[in-house]
Amino acid sequence: MALEISNINYLAIIVAAIASFVVGYVWYMLLGKKMMKGAKIEHKGMLTGSVGEYLLAAIMAVVLAVILNAAGIATADYGGAIMTAFWVWLGFIATVQFSKVVWGMEKFNDVLFKSLYYLISLAVMAIILVCGVIPAY
């Protein structure tokens, strides 16, 4: 199993990162208004935060593409892509996010809301990366 980064199509990465950004917008701006009010985010920091979030989504898309490639997930294997996204989420995102609940740092519902965003975002990116329109690898 080789973890190759040299054969990744970066156009697919850009599209997947944009899709993740759109999912985040819909998730937080439309569904999470109450949570966003509690976070007290100032608008002057929104541009910097948005650029940072896009770059983080791009990094996540690159890593996901490498994992999909190493796992042998073929073009148009949407089930395999979604399952890979799920296992990545469960092993690396959900565990870290829910440790905040275990330590009493955040409420369960807040962590669940944020964690489910990452699950959906990873699934959308994985589908884009294997769709074949813009092959990721």
CSV table of N, CA and C in Angstrom, one decimal:
chain,number,residue,atom,x,y,z
A,1,MET,N,0.8,-1.2,0.0
A,1,MET,CA,0.0,0.0,0.0
A,1,MET,C,0.9,1.2,0.0
A,2,ALA,N,0.8,2.0,-1.0
A,2,ALA,CA,1.6,3.2,-1.2
A,2,ALA,C,0.8,4.4,-1.0
A,3,LEU,N,1.3,5.3,-0.2
A,3,LEU,CA,0.6,6.6,0.1
A,3,LEU,C,1.1,7.6,-0.9
A,4,GLU,N,0.6,7.6,-2.1
A,4,GLU,CA,1.1,8.5,-3.2
A,4,GLU,C,0.4,9.9,-3.2
A,5,ILE,N,1.2,10.9,-3.2
A,5,ILE,CA,0.6,12.2,-3.4
A,5,ILE,C,0.9,12.8,-4.7
A,6,SER,N,1.9,12.3,-5.4
A,6,SER,CA,2.3,12.9,-6.7
A,6,SER,C,1.3,12.7,-7.8
A,7,ASN,N,0.4,11.8,-7.7
A,7,ASN,CA,-0.5,11.6,-8.8
A,7,ASN,C,-1.9,12.1,-8.5
A,8,ILE,N,-2.0,13.0,-7.5
A,8,ILE,CA,-3.3,13.6,-7.2
A,8,ILE,C,-3.6,14.7,-8.2
A,9,ASN,N,-4.9,14.8,-8.6
A,9,ASN,CA,-5.4,15.8,-9.5
A,9,ASN,C,-5.8,17.0,-8.6
A,10,TYR,N,-5.1,18.1,-8.6
A,10,TYR,CA,-5.4,19.2,-7.7
A,10,TYR,C,-6.7,19.9,-8.0
A,11,LEU,N,-7.1,19.8,-9.3
A,11,LEU,CA,-8.4,20.4,-9.6
A,11,LEU,C,-9.5,19.7,-8.8
A,12,ALA,N,-9.4,18.4,-8.7
A,12,ALA,CA,-10.4,17.7,-7.9
A,12,ALA,C,-10.4,18.1,-6.4
A,13,ILE,N,-9.2,18.4,-5.9
A,13,ILE,CA,-9.0,18.8,-4.6
A,13,ILE,C,-9.6,20.2,-4.4
A,14,ILE,N,-9.4,21.1,-5.3
A,14,ILE,CA,-10.0,22.4,-5.2
A,14,ILE,C,-11.6,22.3,-5.2
A,15,VAL,N,-12.1,21.5,-6.1
A,15,VAL,CA,-13.6,21.3,-6.2
A,15,VAL,C,-14.1,20.7,-4.9
A,16,ALA,N,-13.4,19.7,-4.4
A,16,ALA,CA,-13.8,19.1,-3.1
A,16,ALA,C,-13.8,20.0,-2.0
A,17,ALA,N,-12.7,20.9,-1.9
A,17,ALA,CA,-12.6,21.9,-0.8
A,17,ALA,C,-13.7,22.9,-0.9
A,18,ILE,N,-14.0,23.3,-2.2
A,18,ILE,CA,-15.1,24.3,-2.3
A,18,ILE,C,-16.5,23.7,-1.9
A,19,ALA,N,-16.7,22.4,-2.2
A,19,ALA,CA,-17.9,21.7,-1.8
A,19,ALA,C,-18.0,21.6,-0.3
A,20,SER,N,-16.8,21.3,0.4
A,20,SER,CA,-16.8,21.3,1.8
A,20,SER,C,-17.1,22.7,2.4
A,21,PHE,N,-16.6,23.7,1.8
A,21,PHE,CA,-16.9,25.1,2.2
A,21,PHE,C,-18.4,25.4,2.1
A,22,VAL,N,-19.0,25.0,1.0
A,22,VAL,CA,-20.4,25.2,0.8
A,22,VAL,C,-21.3,24.4,1.8
A,23,VAL,N,-20.9,23.2,2.1
A,23,VAL,CA,-21.5,22.4,3.1
A,23,VAL,C,-21.4,23.1,4.5
A,24,GLY,N,-20.3,23.6,4.8
A,24,GLY,CA,-20.1,24.3,6.0
A,24,GLY,C,-21.0,25.6,6.1
A,25,TYR,N,-21.1,26.3,5.0
A,25,TYR,CA,-21.9,27.5,5.0
A,25,TYR,C,-23.4,27.1,5.3
A,26,VAL,N,-23.9,26.1,4.5
A,26,VAL,CA,-25.2,25.7,4.7
A,26,VAL,C,-25.4,25.2,6.2
A,27,TRP,N,-24.5,24.3,6.6
A,27,TRP,CA,-24.6,23.7,7.9
A,27,TRP,C,-24.7,24.8,9.1
A,28,TYR,N,-23.7,25.7,9.0
A,28,TYR,CA,-23.6,26.7,10.1
A,28,TYR,C,-24.5,27.9,10.0
A,29,MET,N,-24.6,28.4,8.8
A,29,MET,CA,-25.4,29.6,8.6
A,29,MET,C,-26.9,29.4,8.5
A,30,LEU,N,-27.3,28.3,8.0
A,30,LEU,CA,-28.7,28.0,7.9
A,30,LEU,C,-29.2,27.1,9.1
A,31,LEU,N,-28.4,26.1,9.5
A,31,LEU,CA,-28.9,25.2,10.5
A,31,LEU,C,-28.3,25.6,11.9
A,32,GLY,N,-27.2,26.3,12.0
A,32,GLY,CA,-26.5,26.5,13.3
A,32,GLY,C,-26.5,27.9,13.7
A,33,LYS,N,-27.6,28.7,13.4
A,33,LYS,CA,-27.6,30.1,13.8
A,33,LYS,C,-27.5,30.3,15.3
A,34,LYS,N,-28.2,29.5,16.0
A,34,LYS,CA,-28.2,29.6,17.5
A,34,LYS,C,-26.8,29.3,18.0
A,35,MET,N,-26.2,28.3,17.5
A,35,MET,CA,-24.8,28.0,17.9
A,35,MET,C,-23.8,29.1,17.6
A,36,MET,N,-24.0,29.6,16.4
A,36,MET,CA,-23.1,30.7,15.9
A,36,MET,C,-23.2,31.9,16.8
A,37,LYS,N,-24.5,32.2,17.3
A,37,LYS,CA,-24.7,33.4,18.2
A,37,LYS,C,-23.9,33.1,19.5
A,38,GLY,N,-24.0,31.9,20.0
A,38,GLY,CA,-23.3,31.6,21.2
A,38,GLY,C,-21.8,31.7,21.1
A,39,ALA,N,-21.3,31.5,19.8
A,39,ALA,CA,-19.8,31.5,19.6
A,39,ALA,C,-19.3,32.9,19.6
A,40,LYS,N,-20.1,33.9,19.4
A,40,LYS,CA,-19.8,35.3,19.4
A,40,LYS,C,-18.6,35.6,18.4
A,41,ILE,N,-18.8,35.2,17.2
A,41,ILE,CA,-17.8,35.4,16.1
A,41,ILE,C,-18.1,36.8,15.5
A,42,GLU,N,-17.0,37.6,15.5
A,42,GLU,CA,-17.2,39.0,15.0
A,42,GLU,C,-17.0,38.9,13.4
A,43,HIS,N,-17.7,39.8,12.8
A,43,HIS,CA,-17.7,39.8,11.3
A,43,HIS,C,-16.3,40.2,10.8
A,44,LYS,N,-15.5,41.0,11.5
A,44,LYS,CA,-14.2,41.4,11.0
A,44,LYS,C,-13.3,40.2,10.9
A,45,GLY,N,-13.5,39.2,11.6
A,45,GLY,CA,-12.7,38.0,11.5
A,45,GLY,C,-13.2,36.9,10.6
A,46,MET,N,-14.3,37.2,9.9
A,46,MET,CA,-15.0,36.2,9.1
A,46,MET,C,-14.2,35.9,7.8
A,47,LEU,N,-13.6,37.0,7.2
A,47,LEU,CA,-12.8,36.7,6.0
A,47,LEU,C,-11.6,35.9,6.3
A,48,THR,N,-10.8,36.2,7.3
A,48,THR,CA,-9.7,35.5,7.7
A,48,THR,C,-10.0,34.0,8.0
A,49,GLY,N,-11.1,33.9,8.8
A,49,GLY,CA,-11.6,32.6,9.2
A,49,GLY,C,-12.0,31.8,8.0
A,50,SER,N,-12.7,32.4,7.0
A,50,SER,CA,-13.2,31.7,5.8
A,50,SER,C,-12.0,31.2,5.0
A,51,VAL,N,-11.0,32.0,4.8
A,51,VAL,CA,-9.8,31.6,4.0
A,51,VAL,C,-9.1,30.5,4.7
A,52,GLY,N,-9.0,30.6,6.0
A,52,GLY,CA,-8.4,29.5,6.8
A,52,GLY,C,-9.2,28.2,6.7
A,53,GLU,N,-10.5,28.3,6.8
A,53,GLU,CA,-11.3,27.1,6.7
A,53,GLU,C,-11.2,26.5,5.3
A,54,TYR,N,-11.1,27.3,4.3
A,54,TYR,CA,-11.0,26.7,2.9
A,54,TYR,C,-9.6,26.0,2.8
A,55,LEU,N,-8.6,26.6,3.3
A,55,LEU,CA,-7.3,25.9,3.3
A,55,LEU,C,-7.3,24.6,4.1
A,56,LEU,N,-7.9,24.6,5.2
A,56,LEU,CA,-8.0,23.4,6.0
A,56,LEU,C,-8.8,22.3,5.3
A,57,ALA,N,-9.9,22.7,4.6
A,57,ALA,CA,-10.7,21.8,3.8
A,57,ALA,C,-9.9,21.2,2.7
A,58,ALA,N,-9.0,22.0,2.1
A,58,ALA,CA,-8.2,21.6,1.0
A,58,ALA,C,-7.2,20.5,1.5
A,59,ILE,N,-6.6,20.8,2.7
A,59,ILE,CA,-5.7,19.8,3.3
A,59,ILE,C,-6.4,18.5,3.5
A,60,MET,N,-7.6,18.6,4.1
A,60,MET,CA,-8.4,17.4,4.4
A,60,MET,C,-8.8,16.7,3.1
A,61,ALA,N,-9.0,17.4,2.0
A,61,ALA,CA,-9.3,16.7,0.7
A,61,ALA,C,-8.1,16.0,0.2
A,62,VAL,N,-6.9,16.6,0.3
A,62,VAL,CA,-5.7,15.9,-0.1
A,62,VAL,C,-5.5,14.6,0.6
A,63,VAL,N,-5.6,14.7,1.9
A,63,VAL,CA,-5.4,13.5,2.8
A,63,VAL,C,-6.5,12.4,2.4
A,64,LEU,N,-7.7,12.9,2.3
A,64,LEU,CA,-8.8,11.9,1.9
A,64,LEU,C,-8.5,11.3,0.5
A,65,ALA,N,-8.0,12.1,-0.4
A,65,ALA,CA,-7.7,11.5,-1.7
A,65,ALA,C,-6.6,10.5,-1.6
A,66,VAL,N,-5.6,10.7,-0.8
A,66,VAL,CA,-4.5,9.8,-0.6
A,66,VAL,C,-5.0,8.5,0.0
A,67,ILE,N,-5.9,8.6,1.0
A,67,ILE,CA,-6.5,7.4,1.7
A,67,ILE,C,-7.4,6.7,0.7
A,68,LEU,N,-8.2,7.4,0.0
A,68,LEU,CA,-9.1,6.7,-1.0
A,68,LEU,C,-8.2,5.9,-2.0
A,69,ASN,N,-7.1,6.5,-2.5
A,69,ASN,CA,-6.2,5.9,-3.5
A,69,ASN,C,-5.6,4.7,-2.8
A,70,ALA,N,-5.0,4.9,-1.6
A,70,ALA,CA,-4.4,3.7,-1.0
A,70,ALA,C,-5.3,2.6,-0.6
A,71,ALA,N,-6.6,2.9,-0.4
A,71,ALA,CA,-7.6,1.9,-0.1
A,71,ALA,C,-8.1,1.2,-1.4
A,72,GLY,N,-7.7,1.7,-2.5
A,72,GLY,CA,-8.1,1.1,-3.8
A,72,GLY,C,-9.5,1.4,-4.1
A,73,ILE,N,-10.0,2.5,-3.6
A,73,ILE,CA,-11.4,2.9,-4.0
A,73,ILE,C,-11.4,3.4,-5.4
A,74,ALA,N,-12.2,2.7,-6.3
A,74,ALA,CA,-12.2,2.9,-7.7
A,74,ALA,C,-13.1,4.1,-8.0
A,75,THR,N,-12.9,4.6,-9.2
A,75,THR,CA,-13.8,5.7,-9.7
A,75,THR,C,-15.2,5.2,-9.7
A,76,ALA,N,-16.1,6.0,-9.3
A,76,ALA,CA,-17.6,5.7,-9.2
A,76,ALA,C,-17.9,4.7,-8.1
A,77,ASP,N,-17.0,4.3,-7.2
A,77,ASP,CA,-17.3,3.5,-6.1
A,77,ASP,C,-17.8,4.4,-5.0
A,78,TYR,N,-19.0,4.8,-5.1
A,78,TYR,CA,-19.6,5.8,-4.1
A,78,TYR,C,-19.7,5.2,-2.7
A,79,GLY,N,-20.2,3.9,-2.7
A,79,GLY,CA,-20.3,3.2,-1.4
A,79,GLY,C,-19.0,3.1,-0.7
A,80,GLY,N,-17.9,2.7,-1.4
A,80,GLY,CA,-16.6,2.6,-0.8
A,80,GLY,C,-16.1,4.0,-0.4
A,81,ALA,N,-16.4,5.0,-1.2
A,81,ALA,CA,-15.9,6.4,-0.8
A,81,ALA,C,-16.6,6.8,0.5
A,82,ILE,N,-17.9,6.6,0.6
A,82,ILE,CA,-18.7,7.0,1.8
A,82,ILE,C,-18.2,6.2,3.0
A,83,MET,N,-18.0,4.9,2.8
A,83,MET,CA,-17.6,4.1,4.0
A,83,MET,C,-16.2,4.6,4.4
A,84,THR,N,-15.3,4.9,3.5
A,84,THR,CA,-14.0,5.4,3.8
A,84,THR,C,-14.1,6.7,4.6
A,85,ALA,N,-14.9,7.6,4.1
A,85,ALA,CA,-15.2,8.9,4.8
A,85,ALA,C,-15.7,8.6,6.2
A,86,PHE,N,-16.6,7.7,6.3
A,86,PHE,CA,-17.2,7.3,7.7
A,86,PHE,C,-16.1,6.9,8.6
A,87,TRP,N,-15.2,5.9,8.2
A,87,TRP,CA,-14.2,5.4,9.0
A,87,TRP,C,-13.1,6.5,9.4
A,88,VAL,N,-12.8,7.3,8.4
A,88,VAL,CA,-11.9,8.4,8.7
A,88,VAL,C,-12.5,9.3,9.8
A,89,TRP,N,-13.8,9.7,9.6
A,89,TRP,CA,-14.5,10.5,10.6
A,89,TRP,C,-14.5,9.9,11.9
A,90,LEU,N,-14.9,8.6,12.0
A,90,LEU,CA,-15.1,7.9,13.3
A,90,LEU,C,-13.7,7.8,14.0
A,91,GLY,N,-12.7,7.5,13.3
A,91,GLY,CA,-11.4,7.2,13.9
A,91,GLY,C,-10.6,8.5,14.3
A,92,PHE,N,-10.8,9.6,13.5
A,92,PHE,CA,-10.0,10.7,13.7
A,92,PHE,C,-10.7,12.0,14.1
A,93,ILE,N,-11.9,12.1,13.7
A,93,ILE,CA,-12.7,13.4,14.0
A,93,ILE,C,-13.6,13.2,15.2
A,94,ALA,N,-14.5,12.2,15.1
A,94,ALA,CA,-15.4,12.0,16.2
A,94,ALA,C,-14.7,11.7,17.5
A,95,THR,N,-13.7,10.9,17.5
A,95,THR,CA,-13.0,10.6,18.7
A,95,THR,C,-12.4,11.9,19.4
A,96,VAL,N,-11.8,12.7,18.5
A,96,VAL,CA,-11.2,14.0,19.1
A,96,VAL,C,-12.3,14.9,19.5
A,97,GLN,N,-13.4,15.1,18.7
A,97,GLN,CA,-14.4,16.0,19.1
A,97,GLN,C,-15.1,15.6,20.4
A,98,PHE,N,-15.4,14.3,20.5
A,98,PHE,CA,-16.2,13.8,21.7
A,98,PHE,C,-15.3,13.7,22.9
A,99,SER,N,-14.0,13.8,22.8
A,99,SER,CA,-13.2,13.9,24.0
A,99,SER,C,-13.5,15.2,24.7
A,100,LYS,N,-14.0,16.2,24.0
A,100,LYS,CA,-14.3,17.5,24.7
A,100,LYS,C,-15.5,17.3,25.6
A,101,VAL,N,-16.4,16.4,25.2
A,101,VAL,CA,-17.6,16.0,26.1
A,101,VAL,C,-17.1,15.3,27.3
A,102,VAL,N,-16.2,14.3,27.0
A,102,VAL,CA,-15.7,13.5,28.1
A,102,VAL,C,-15.1,14.3,29.2
A,103,TRP,N,-14.3,15.3,28.8
A,103,TRP,CA,-13.6,16.2,29.7
A,103,TRP,C,-14.5,17.4,30.2
A,104,GLY,N,-15.7,17.4,29.8
A,104,GLY,CA,-16.6,18.5,30.2
A,104,GLY,C,-16.3,19.9,29.6
A,105,MET,N,-15.6,19.9,28.5
A,105,MET,CA,-15.3,21.2,27.9
A,105,MET,C,-16.4,21.7,27.0
A,106,GLU,N,-17.2,20.8,26.4
A,106,GLU,CA,-18.3,21.2,25.6
A,106,GLU,C,-19.5,20.3,25.8
A,107,LYS,N,-20.7,20.8,25.5
A,107,LYS,CA,-21.9,20.1,25.6
A,107,LYS,C,-22.0,19.0,24.5
A,108,PHE,N,-22.7,17.9,24.8
A,108,PHE,CA,-22.8,16.8,23.8
A,108,PHE,C,-23.5,17.3,22.6
A,109,ASN,N,-24.6,18.0,22.6
A,109,ASN,CA,-25.3,18.5,21.4
A,109,ASN,C,-24.5,19.4,20.6
A,110,ASP,N,-23.7,20.2,21.2
A,110,ASP,CA,-22.8,21.1,20.4
A,110,ASP,C,-21.8,20.3,19.6
A,111,VAL,N,-21.2,19.4,20.3
A,111,VAL,CA,-20.1,18.5,19.7
A,111,VAL,C,-20.8,17.6,18.6
A,112,LEU,N,-21.9,17.1,18.9
A,112,LEU,CA,-22.6,16.3,17.9
A,112,LEU,C,-22.9,17.1,16.6
A,113,PHE,N,-23.4,18.3,16.8
A,113,PHE,CA,-23.7,19.2,15.7
A,113,PHE,C,-22.4,19.4,14.8
A,114,LYS,N,-21.3,19.8,15.5
A,114,LYS,CA,-20.1,20.1,14.8
A,114,LYS,C,-19.5,18.8,14.1
A,115,SER,N,-19.6,17.7,14.9
A,115,SER,CA,-19.0,16.5,14.4
A,115,SER,C,-19.8,15.9,13.2
A,116,LEU,N,-21.1,16.1,13.2
A,116,LEU,CA,-21.9,15.6,12.0
A,116,LEU,C,-21.6,16.4,10.8
A,117,TYR,N,-21.2,17.7,11.0
A,117,TYR,CA,-20.8,18.5,9.8
A,117,TYR,C,-19.6,17.9,9.1
A,118,TYR,N,-18.6,17.5,9.9
A,118,TYR,CA,-17.4,16.9,9.4
A,118,TYR,C,-17.7,15.6,8.7
A,119,LEU,N,-18.7,14.8,9.2
A,119,LEU,CA,-19.0,13.5,8.6
A,119,LEU,C,-19.6,13.8,7.2
A,120,ILE,N,-20.6,14.8,7.1
A,120,ILE,CA,-21.2,15.1,5.9
A,120,ILE,C,-20.2,15.7,4.9
A,121,SER,N,-19.3,16.6,5.4
A,121,SER,CA,-18.3,17.2,4.6
A,121,SER,C,-17.4,16.2,4.0
A,122,LEU,N,-16.9,15.2,4.8
A,122,LEU,CA,-16.0,14.2,4.3
A,122,LEU,C,-16.7,13.3,3.3
A,123,ALA,N,-18.0,13.0,3.5
A,123,ALA,CA,-18.7,12.1,2.5
A,123,ALA,C,-18.9,12.9,1.2
A,124,VAL,N,-19.2,14.1,1.2
A,124,VAL,CA,-19.3,14.9,0.0
A,124,VAL,C,-18.0,15.0,-0.7
A,125,MET,N,-16.9,15.3,0.0
A,125,MET,CA,-15.6,15.3,-0.6
A,125,MET,C,-15.2,14.0,-1.2
A,126,ALA,N,-15.5,12.9,-0.5
A,126,ALA,CA,-15.2,11.6,-1.0
A,126,ALA,C,-15.9,11.3,-2.3
A,127,ILE,N,-17.2,11.6,-2.4
A,127,ILE,CA,-18.0,11.4,-3.6
A,127,ILE,C,-17.4,12.2,-4.7
A,128,ILE,N,-17.0,13.4,-4.5
A,128,ILE,CA,-16.4,14.3,-5.5
A,128,ILE,C,-15.1,13.7,-6.0
A,129,LEU,N,-14.3,13.2,-5.1
A,129,LEU,CA,-13.0,12.7,-5.4
A,129,LEU,C,-13.0,11.4,-6.2
A,130,VAL,N,-14.1,10.6,-6.1
A,130,VAL,CA,-14.2,9.4,-6.9
A,130,VAL,C,-15.2,9.4,-8.0
A,131,CYS,N,-15.8,10.6,-8.2
A,131,CYS,CA,-16.9,10.6,-9.2
A,131,CYS,C,-16.5,10.4,-10.6
A,132,GLY,N,-15.3,10.7,-11.0
A,132,GLY,CA,-14.8,10.4,-12.3
A,132,GLY,C,-14.9,11.6,-13.2
A,133,VAL,N,-15.7,12.6,-12.9
A,133,VAL,CA,-15.8,13.8,-13.7
A,133,VAL,C,-14.4,14.5,-13.7
A,134,ILE,N,-13.9,14.7,-12.5
A,134,ILE,CA,-12.5,15.2,-12.3
A,134,ILE,C,-11.8,14.2,-11.5
A,135,PRO,N,-11.2,13.1,-12.1
A,135,PRO,CA,-10.6,12.1,-11.3
A,135,PRO,C,-9.5,12.6,-10.3
A,136,ALA,N,-9.6,12.2,-9.1
A,136,ALA,CA,-8.7,12.7,-8.0
A,136,ALA,C,-7.3,12.1,-8.1
A,137,TYR,N,-7.2,10.9,-8.7
A,137,TYR,CA,-6.0,10.2,-8.8
A,137,TYR,C,-6.0,9.2,-9.9
